[in-house]
mmCIF file of C-alpha atoms in Angstrom:
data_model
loop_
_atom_site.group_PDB
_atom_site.id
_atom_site.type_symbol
_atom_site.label_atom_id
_atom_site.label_comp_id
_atom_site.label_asym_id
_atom_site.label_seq_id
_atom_site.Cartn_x
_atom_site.Cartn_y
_atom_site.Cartn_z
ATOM 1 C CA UNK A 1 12.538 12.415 35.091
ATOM 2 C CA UNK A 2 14.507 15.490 33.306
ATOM 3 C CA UNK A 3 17.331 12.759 32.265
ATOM 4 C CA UNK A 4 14.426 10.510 30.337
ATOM 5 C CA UNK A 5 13.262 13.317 28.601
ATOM 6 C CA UNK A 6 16.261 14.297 27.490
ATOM 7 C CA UNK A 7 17.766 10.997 26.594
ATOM 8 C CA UNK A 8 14.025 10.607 24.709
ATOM 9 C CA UNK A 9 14.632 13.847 23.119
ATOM 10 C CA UNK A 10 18.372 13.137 22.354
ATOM 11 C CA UNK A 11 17.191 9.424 20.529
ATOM 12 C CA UNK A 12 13.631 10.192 19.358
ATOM 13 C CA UNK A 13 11.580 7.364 17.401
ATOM 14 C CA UNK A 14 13.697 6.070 14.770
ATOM 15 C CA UNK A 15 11.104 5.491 11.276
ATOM 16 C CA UNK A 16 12.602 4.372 8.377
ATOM 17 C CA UNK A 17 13.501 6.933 5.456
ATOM 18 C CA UNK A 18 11.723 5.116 2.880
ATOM 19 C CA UNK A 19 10.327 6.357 0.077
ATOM 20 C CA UNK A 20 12.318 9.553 1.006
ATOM 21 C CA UNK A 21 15.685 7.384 -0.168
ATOM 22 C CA UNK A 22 16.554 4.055 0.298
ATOM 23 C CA UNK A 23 16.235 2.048 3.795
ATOM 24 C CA UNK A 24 19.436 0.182 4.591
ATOM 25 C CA UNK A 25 18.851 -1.132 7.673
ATOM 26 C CA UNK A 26 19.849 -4.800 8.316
ATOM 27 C CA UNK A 27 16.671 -7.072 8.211
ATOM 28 C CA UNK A 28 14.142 -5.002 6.003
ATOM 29 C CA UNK A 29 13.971 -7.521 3.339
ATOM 30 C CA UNK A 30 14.323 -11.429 3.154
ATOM 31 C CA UNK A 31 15.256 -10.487 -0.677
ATOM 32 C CA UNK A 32 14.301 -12.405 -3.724
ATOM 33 C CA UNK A 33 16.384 -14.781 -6.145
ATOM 34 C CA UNK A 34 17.636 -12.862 -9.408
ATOM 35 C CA UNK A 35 17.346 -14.778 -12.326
ATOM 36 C CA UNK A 36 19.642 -14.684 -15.622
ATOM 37 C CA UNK A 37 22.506 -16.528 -16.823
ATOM 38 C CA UNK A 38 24.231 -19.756 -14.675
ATOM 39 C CA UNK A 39 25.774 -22.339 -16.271
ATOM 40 C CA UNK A 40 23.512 -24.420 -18.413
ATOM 41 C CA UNK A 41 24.647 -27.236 -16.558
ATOM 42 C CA UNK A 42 23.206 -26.358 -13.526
ATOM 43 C CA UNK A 43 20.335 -24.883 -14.432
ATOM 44 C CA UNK A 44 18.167 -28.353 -14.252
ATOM 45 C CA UNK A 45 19.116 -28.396 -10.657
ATOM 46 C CA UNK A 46 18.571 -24.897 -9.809
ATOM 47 C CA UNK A 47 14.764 -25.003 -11.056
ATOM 48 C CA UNK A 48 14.656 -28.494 -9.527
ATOM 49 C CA UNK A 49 15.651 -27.015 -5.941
ATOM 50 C CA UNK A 50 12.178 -24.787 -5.600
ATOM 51 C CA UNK A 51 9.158 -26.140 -3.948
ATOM 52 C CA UNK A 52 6.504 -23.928 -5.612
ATOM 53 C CA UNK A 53 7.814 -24.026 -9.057
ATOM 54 C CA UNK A 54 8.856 -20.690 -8.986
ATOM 55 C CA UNK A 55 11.930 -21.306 -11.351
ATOM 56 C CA UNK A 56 12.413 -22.614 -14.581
ATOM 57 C CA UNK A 57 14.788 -22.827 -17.519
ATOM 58 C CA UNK A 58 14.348 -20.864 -20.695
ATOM 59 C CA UNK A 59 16.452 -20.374 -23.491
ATOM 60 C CA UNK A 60 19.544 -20.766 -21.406
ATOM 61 C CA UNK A 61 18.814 -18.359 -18.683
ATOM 62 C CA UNK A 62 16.672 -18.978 -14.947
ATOM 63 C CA UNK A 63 13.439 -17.511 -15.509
ATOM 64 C CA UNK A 64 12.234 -16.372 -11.385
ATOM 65 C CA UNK A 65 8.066 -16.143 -10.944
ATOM 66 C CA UNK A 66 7.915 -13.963 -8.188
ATOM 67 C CA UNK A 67 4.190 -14.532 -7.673
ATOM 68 C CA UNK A 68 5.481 -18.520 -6.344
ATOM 69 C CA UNK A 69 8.565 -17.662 -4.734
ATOM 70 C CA UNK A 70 7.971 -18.276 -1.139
ATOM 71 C CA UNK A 71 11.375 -17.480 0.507
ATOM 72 C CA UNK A 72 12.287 -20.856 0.626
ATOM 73 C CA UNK A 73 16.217 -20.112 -0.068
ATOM 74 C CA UNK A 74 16.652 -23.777 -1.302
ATOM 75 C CA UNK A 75 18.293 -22.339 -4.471
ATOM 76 C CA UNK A 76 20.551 -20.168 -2.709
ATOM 77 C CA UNK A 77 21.666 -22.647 0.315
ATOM 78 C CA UNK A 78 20.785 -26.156 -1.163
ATOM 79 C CA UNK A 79 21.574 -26.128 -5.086
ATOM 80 C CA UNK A 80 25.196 -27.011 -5.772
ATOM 81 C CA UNK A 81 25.099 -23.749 -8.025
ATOM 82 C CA UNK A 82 23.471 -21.034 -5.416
ATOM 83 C CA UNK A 83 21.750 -18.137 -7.862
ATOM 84 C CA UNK A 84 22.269 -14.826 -6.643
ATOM 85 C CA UNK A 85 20.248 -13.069 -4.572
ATOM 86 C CA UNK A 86 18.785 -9.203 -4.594
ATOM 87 C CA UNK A 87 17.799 -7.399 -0.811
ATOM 88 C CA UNK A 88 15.373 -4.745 -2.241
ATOM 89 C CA UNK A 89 11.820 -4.752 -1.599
ATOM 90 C CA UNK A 90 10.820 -2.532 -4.185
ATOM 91 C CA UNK A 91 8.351 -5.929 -5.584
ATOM 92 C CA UNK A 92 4.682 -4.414 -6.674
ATOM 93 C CA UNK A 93 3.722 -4.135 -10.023
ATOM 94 C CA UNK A 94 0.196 -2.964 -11.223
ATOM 95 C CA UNK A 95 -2.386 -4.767 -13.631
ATOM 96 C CA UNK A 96 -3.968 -1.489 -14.653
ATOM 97 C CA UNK A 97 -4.225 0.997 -17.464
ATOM 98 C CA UNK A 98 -2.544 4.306 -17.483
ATOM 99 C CA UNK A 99 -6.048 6.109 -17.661
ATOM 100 C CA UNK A 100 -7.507 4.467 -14.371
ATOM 101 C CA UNK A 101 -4.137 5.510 -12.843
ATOM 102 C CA UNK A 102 -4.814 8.915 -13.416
ATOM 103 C CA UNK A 103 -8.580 8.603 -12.770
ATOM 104 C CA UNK A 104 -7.303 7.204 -9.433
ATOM 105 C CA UNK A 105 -5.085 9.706 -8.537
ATOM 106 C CA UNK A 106 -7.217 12.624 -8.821
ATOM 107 C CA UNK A 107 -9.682 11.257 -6.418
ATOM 108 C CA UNK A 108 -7.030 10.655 -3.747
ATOM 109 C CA UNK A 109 -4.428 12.907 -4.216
ATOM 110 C CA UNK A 110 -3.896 13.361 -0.545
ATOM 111 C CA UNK A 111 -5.004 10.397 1.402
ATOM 112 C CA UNK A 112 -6.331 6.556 1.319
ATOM 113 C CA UNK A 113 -8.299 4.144 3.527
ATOM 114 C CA UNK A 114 -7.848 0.809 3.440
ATOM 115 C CA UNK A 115 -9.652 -2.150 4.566
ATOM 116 C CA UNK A 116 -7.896 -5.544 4.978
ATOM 117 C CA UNK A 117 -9.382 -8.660 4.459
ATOM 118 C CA UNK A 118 -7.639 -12.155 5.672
ATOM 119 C CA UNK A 119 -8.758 -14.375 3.054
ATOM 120 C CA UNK A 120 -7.264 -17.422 4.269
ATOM 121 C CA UNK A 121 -4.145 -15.942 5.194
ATOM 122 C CA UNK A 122 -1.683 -18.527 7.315
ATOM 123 C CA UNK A 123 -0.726 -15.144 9.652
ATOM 124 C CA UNK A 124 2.632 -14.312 7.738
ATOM 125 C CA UNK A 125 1.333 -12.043 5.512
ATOM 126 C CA UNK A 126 -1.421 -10.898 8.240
ATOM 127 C CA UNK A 127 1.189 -10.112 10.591
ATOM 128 C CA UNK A 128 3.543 -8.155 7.998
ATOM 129 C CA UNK A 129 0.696 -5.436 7.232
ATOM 130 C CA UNK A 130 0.159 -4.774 11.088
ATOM 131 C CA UNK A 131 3.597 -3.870 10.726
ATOM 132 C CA UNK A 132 2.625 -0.889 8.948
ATOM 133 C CA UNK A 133 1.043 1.085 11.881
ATOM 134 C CA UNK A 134 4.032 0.469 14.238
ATOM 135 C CA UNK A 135 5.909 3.640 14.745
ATOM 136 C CA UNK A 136 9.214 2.824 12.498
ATOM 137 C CA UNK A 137 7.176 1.859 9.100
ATOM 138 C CA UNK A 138 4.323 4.769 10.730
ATOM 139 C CA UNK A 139 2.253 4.677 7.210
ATOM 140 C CA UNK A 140 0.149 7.317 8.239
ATOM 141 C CA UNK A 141 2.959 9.847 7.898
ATOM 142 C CA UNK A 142 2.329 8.889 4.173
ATOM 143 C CA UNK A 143 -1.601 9.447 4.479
ATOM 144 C CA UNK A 144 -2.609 5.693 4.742
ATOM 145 C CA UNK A 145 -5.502 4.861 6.707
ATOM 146 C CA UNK A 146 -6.783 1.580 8.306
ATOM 147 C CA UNK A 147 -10.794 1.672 8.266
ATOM 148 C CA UNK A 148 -13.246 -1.250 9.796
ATOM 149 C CA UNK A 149 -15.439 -0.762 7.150
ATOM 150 C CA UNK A 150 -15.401 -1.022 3.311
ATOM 151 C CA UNK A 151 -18.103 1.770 3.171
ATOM 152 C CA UNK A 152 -15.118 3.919 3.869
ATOM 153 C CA UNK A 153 -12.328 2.080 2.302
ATOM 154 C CA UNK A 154 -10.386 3.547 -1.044
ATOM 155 C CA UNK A 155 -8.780 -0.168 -1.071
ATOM 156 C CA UNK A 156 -8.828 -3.181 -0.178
ATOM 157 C CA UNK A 157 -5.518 -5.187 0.762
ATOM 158 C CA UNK A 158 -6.200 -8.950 0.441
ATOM 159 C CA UNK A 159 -3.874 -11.511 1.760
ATOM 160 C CA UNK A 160 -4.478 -15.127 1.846
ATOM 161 C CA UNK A 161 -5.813 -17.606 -1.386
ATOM 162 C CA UNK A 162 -9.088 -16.900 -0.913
ATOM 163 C CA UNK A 163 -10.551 -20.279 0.620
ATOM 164 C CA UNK A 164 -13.911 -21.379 -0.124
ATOM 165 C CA UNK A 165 -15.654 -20.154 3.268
ATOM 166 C CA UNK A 166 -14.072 -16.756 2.605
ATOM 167 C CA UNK A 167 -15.070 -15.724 -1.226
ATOM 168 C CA UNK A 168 -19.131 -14.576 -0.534
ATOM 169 C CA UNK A 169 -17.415 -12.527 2.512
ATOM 170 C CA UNK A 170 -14.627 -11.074 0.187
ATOM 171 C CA UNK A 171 -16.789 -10.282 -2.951
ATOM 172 C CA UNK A 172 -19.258 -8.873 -0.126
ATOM 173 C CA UNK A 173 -16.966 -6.691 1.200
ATOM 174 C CA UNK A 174 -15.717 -5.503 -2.185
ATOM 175 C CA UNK A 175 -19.393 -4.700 -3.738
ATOM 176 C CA UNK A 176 -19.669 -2.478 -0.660
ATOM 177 C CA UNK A 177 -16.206 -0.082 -1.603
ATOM 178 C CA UNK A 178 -17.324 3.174 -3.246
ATOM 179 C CA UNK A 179 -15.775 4.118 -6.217
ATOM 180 C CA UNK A 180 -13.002 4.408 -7.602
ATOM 181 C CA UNK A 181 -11.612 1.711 -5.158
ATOM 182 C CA UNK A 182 -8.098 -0.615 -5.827
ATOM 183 C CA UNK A 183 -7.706 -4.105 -5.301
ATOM 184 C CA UNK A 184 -3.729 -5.046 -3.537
ATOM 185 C CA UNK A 185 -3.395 -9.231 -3.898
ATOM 186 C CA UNK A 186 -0.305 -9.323 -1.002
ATOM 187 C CA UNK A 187 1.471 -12.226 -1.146
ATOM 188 C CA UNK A 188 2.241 -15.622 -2.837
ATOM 189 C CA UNK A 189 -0.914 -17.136 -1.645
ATOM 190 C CA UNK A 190 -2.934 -14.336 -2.694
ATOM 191 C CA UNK A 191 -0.678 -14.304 -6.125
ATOM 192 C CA UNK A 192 -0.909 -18.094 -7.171
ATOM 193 C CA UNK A 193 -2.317 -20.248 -4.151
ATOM 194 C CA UNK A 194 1.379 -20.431 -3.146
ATOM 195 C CA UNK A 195 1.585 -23.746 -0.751
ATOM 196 C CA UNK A 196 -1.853 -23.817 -0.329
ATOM 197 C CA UNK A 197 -4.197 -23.612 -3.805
ATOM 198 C CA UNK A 198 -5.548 -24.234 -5.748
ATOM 199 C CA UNK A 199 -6.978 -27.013 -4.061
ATOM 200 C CA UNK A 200 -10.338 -28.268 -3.137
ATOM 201 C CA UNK A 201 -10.573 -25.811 -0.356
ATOM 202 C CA UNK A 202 -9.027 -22.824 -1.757
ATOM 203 C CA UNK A 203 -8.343 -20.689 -5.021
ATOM 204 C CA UNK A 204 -5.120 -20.133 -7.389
ATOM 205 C CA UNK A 205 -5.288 -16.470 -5.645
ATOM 206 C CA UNK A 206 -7.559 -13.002 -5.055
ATOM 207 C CA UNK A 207 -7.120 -12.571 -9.105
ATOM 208 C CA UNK A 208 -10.065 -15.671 -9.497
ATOM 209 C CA UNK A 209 -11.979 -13.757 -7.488
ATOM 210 C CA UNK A 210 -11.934 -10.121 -7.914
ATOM 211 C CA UNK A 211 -10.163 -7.559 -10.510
ATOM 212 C CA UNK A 212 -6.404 -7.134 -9.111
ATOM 213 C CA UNK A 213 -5.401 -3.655 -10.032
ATOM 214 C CA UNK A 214 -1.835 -4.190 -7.519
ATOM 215 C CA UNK A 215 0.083 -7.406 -6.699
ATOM 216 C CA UNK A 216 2.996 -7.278 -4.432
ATOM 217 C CA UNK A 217 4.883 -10.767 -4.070
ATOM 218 C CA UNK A 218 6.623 -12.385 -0.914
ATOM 219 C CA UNK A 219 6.062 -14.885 1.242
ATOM 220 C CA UNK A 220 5.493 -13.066 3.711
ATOM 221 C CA UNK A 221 6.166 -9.439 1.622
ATOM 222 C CA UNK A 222 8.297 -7.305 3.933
ATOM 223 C CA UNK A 223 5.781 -3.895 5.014
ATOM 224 C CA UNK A 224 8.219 -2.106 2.575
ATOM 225 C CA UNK A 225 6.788 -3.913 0.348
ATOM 226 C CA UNK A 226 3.638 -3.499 0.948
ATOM 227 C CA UNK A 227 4.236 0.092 1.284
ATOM 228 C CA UNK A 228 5.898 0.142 -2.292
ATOM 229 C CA UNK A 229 2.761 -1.321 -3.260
ATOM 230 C CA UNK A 230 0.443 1.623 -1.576
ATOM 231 C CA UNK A 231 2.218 4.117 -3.189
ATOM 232 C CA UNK A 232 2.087 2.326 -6.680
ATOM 233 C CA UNK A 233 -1.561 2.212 -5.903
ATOM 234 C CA UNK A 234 -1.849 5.913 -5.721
ATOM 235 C CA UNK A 235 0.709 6.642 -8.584
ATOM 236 C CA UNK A 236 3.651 7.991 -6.229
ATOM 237 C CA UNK A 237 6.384 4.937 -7.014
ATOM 238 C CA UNK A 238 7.035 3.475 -10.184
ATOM 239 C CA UNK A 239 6.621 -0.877 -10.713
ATOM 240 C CA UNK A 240 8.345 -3.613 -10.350
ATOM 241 C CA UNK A 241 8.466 -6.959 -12.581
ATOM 242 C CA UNK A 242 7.265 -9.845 -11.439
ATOM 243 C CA UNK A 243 9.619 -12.138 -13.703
ATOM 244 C CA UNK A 244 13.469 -12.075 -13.340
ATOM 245 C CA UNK A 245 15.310 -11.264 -15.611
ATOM 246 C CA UNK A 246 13.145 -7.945 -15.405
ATOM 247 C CA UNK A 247 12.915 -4.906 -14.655
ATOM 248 C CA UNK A 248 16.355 -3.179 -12.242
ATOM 249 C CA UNK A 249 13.863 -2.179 -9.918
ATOM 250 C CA UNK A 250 14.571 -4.701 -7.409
ATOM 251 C CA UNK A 251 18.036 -3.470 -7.581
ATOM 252 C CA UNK A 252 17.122 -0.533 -5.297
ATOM 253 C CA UNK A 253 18.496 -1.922 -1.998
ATOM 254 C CA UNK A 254 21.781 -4.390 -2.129
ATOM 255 C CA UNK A 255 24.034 -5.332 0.066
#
């Protein structure tokens, strides 16, 4: 019994070091294409290569729309020209002013609660954000909160494309959120539709639904994503770009 405590003692629970510095570890992103310049004669194919329409040509250089990009790695494993590829997960951006940020932030300068709604979610993204309370990504450490009910909830995290049996629920669950609450769209799906809408059954994403004040792309999102996302929520992480060329912020984590 002594030797397992000390050998527990000796290894302890390993969580990462994010947002303290960059996480390195093997595996903690799928990454995301990088657009910019390839040779114009490739470009057709390149664009050609994605399923979702998530690349295109423009003036010379591949344009990436992160809120399509589904991980399919077609353009880096299939097209003749492969485009290079980034391993950060540094991905949220915000759709809100500066003066709701700081409204925001002086209401919950210490700690959120969130409630999560699956709004047609195909269990990749789902699964992802139960990552979150696991003892390595341990969100709590961070003062993020699960809650059951949106009485209590700061935000709500929305994955999925919102299909048609789920909007009443979802706009439900948002009129109940006090205020000042925040809206997270997590995902392609809950982007754009991704594979899935817009289509008879389902929406173009949460943003045709409900006011998106965070969107954090992926398909799924690694939970440092989604974490990257929190803490843009509650103004401790600066954004992303959802376009590439962007912003270097995806340029956090290479490898």
């Amino acid at each position: 019994m002594s030797q397992w405590v000390t050998r527990g003692l000796r290894t302890g629970i390993k969580t990462t070091p994010y947002p303290s510095k960059p996480d390195t570890t093997a595996g903690v992103s799928p990454g995301l294409p990088l657009g910019g310049v390839y040779r114009p004669e490739a470009l057709g194919s390149i664009a050609a290569s994605c399923p979702t329409e998530a690349l295109r040509e423009q003036d010379g250089r591949l344009i990436v729309n992160y809120r399509r990009c589904i991980h399919a790695y077609r353009c880096a494993r299939a097209a003749a020209t492969p485009v290079a590829w980034s391993h950060g997960y540094e991905w949220a951006t915000p759709a809100w002013s500066q003066d709701a940020q700081r409204d925001f932030d002086q209401a919950f300068h210490h700690s959120i609660h969130i409630i999560v709604v699956d709004a047609g979610d195909c269990g990749a993204c789902l699964h992802e954000v139960k990552q979150l309370n696991n003892p390595y990504y341990n969100m709590h450490r961070l003062g993020f909160f699960i809650t059951p009910t949106p009485r209590h909830a700061d935000v709500l995290l929305v994955v999925g494309p919102v299909t048609d049996h789920m909007r009443v629920a979802l706009q439900k669950t948002y009129d109940a959120m006090p205020t000042p609450k925040r809206v997270i769209a997590v995902g392609a799906c809950a982007l754009s539709g991704g594979v899935f809408g817009p289509s008879f059954v389902s929406e173009s994403g949460v943003a045709n639904v409900l006011p998106v004040d965070i969107e954090v792309p992926g398909q799924p999102p690694p939970p440092l994503a989604i974490l990257h996302g929190l803490l843009l929520a509650v103004g401790r992480a600066a954004p992303a770009s959802l376009t590439s060329p962007g912003t270097p912020r995806l340029e956090v984590v290479t490898r």
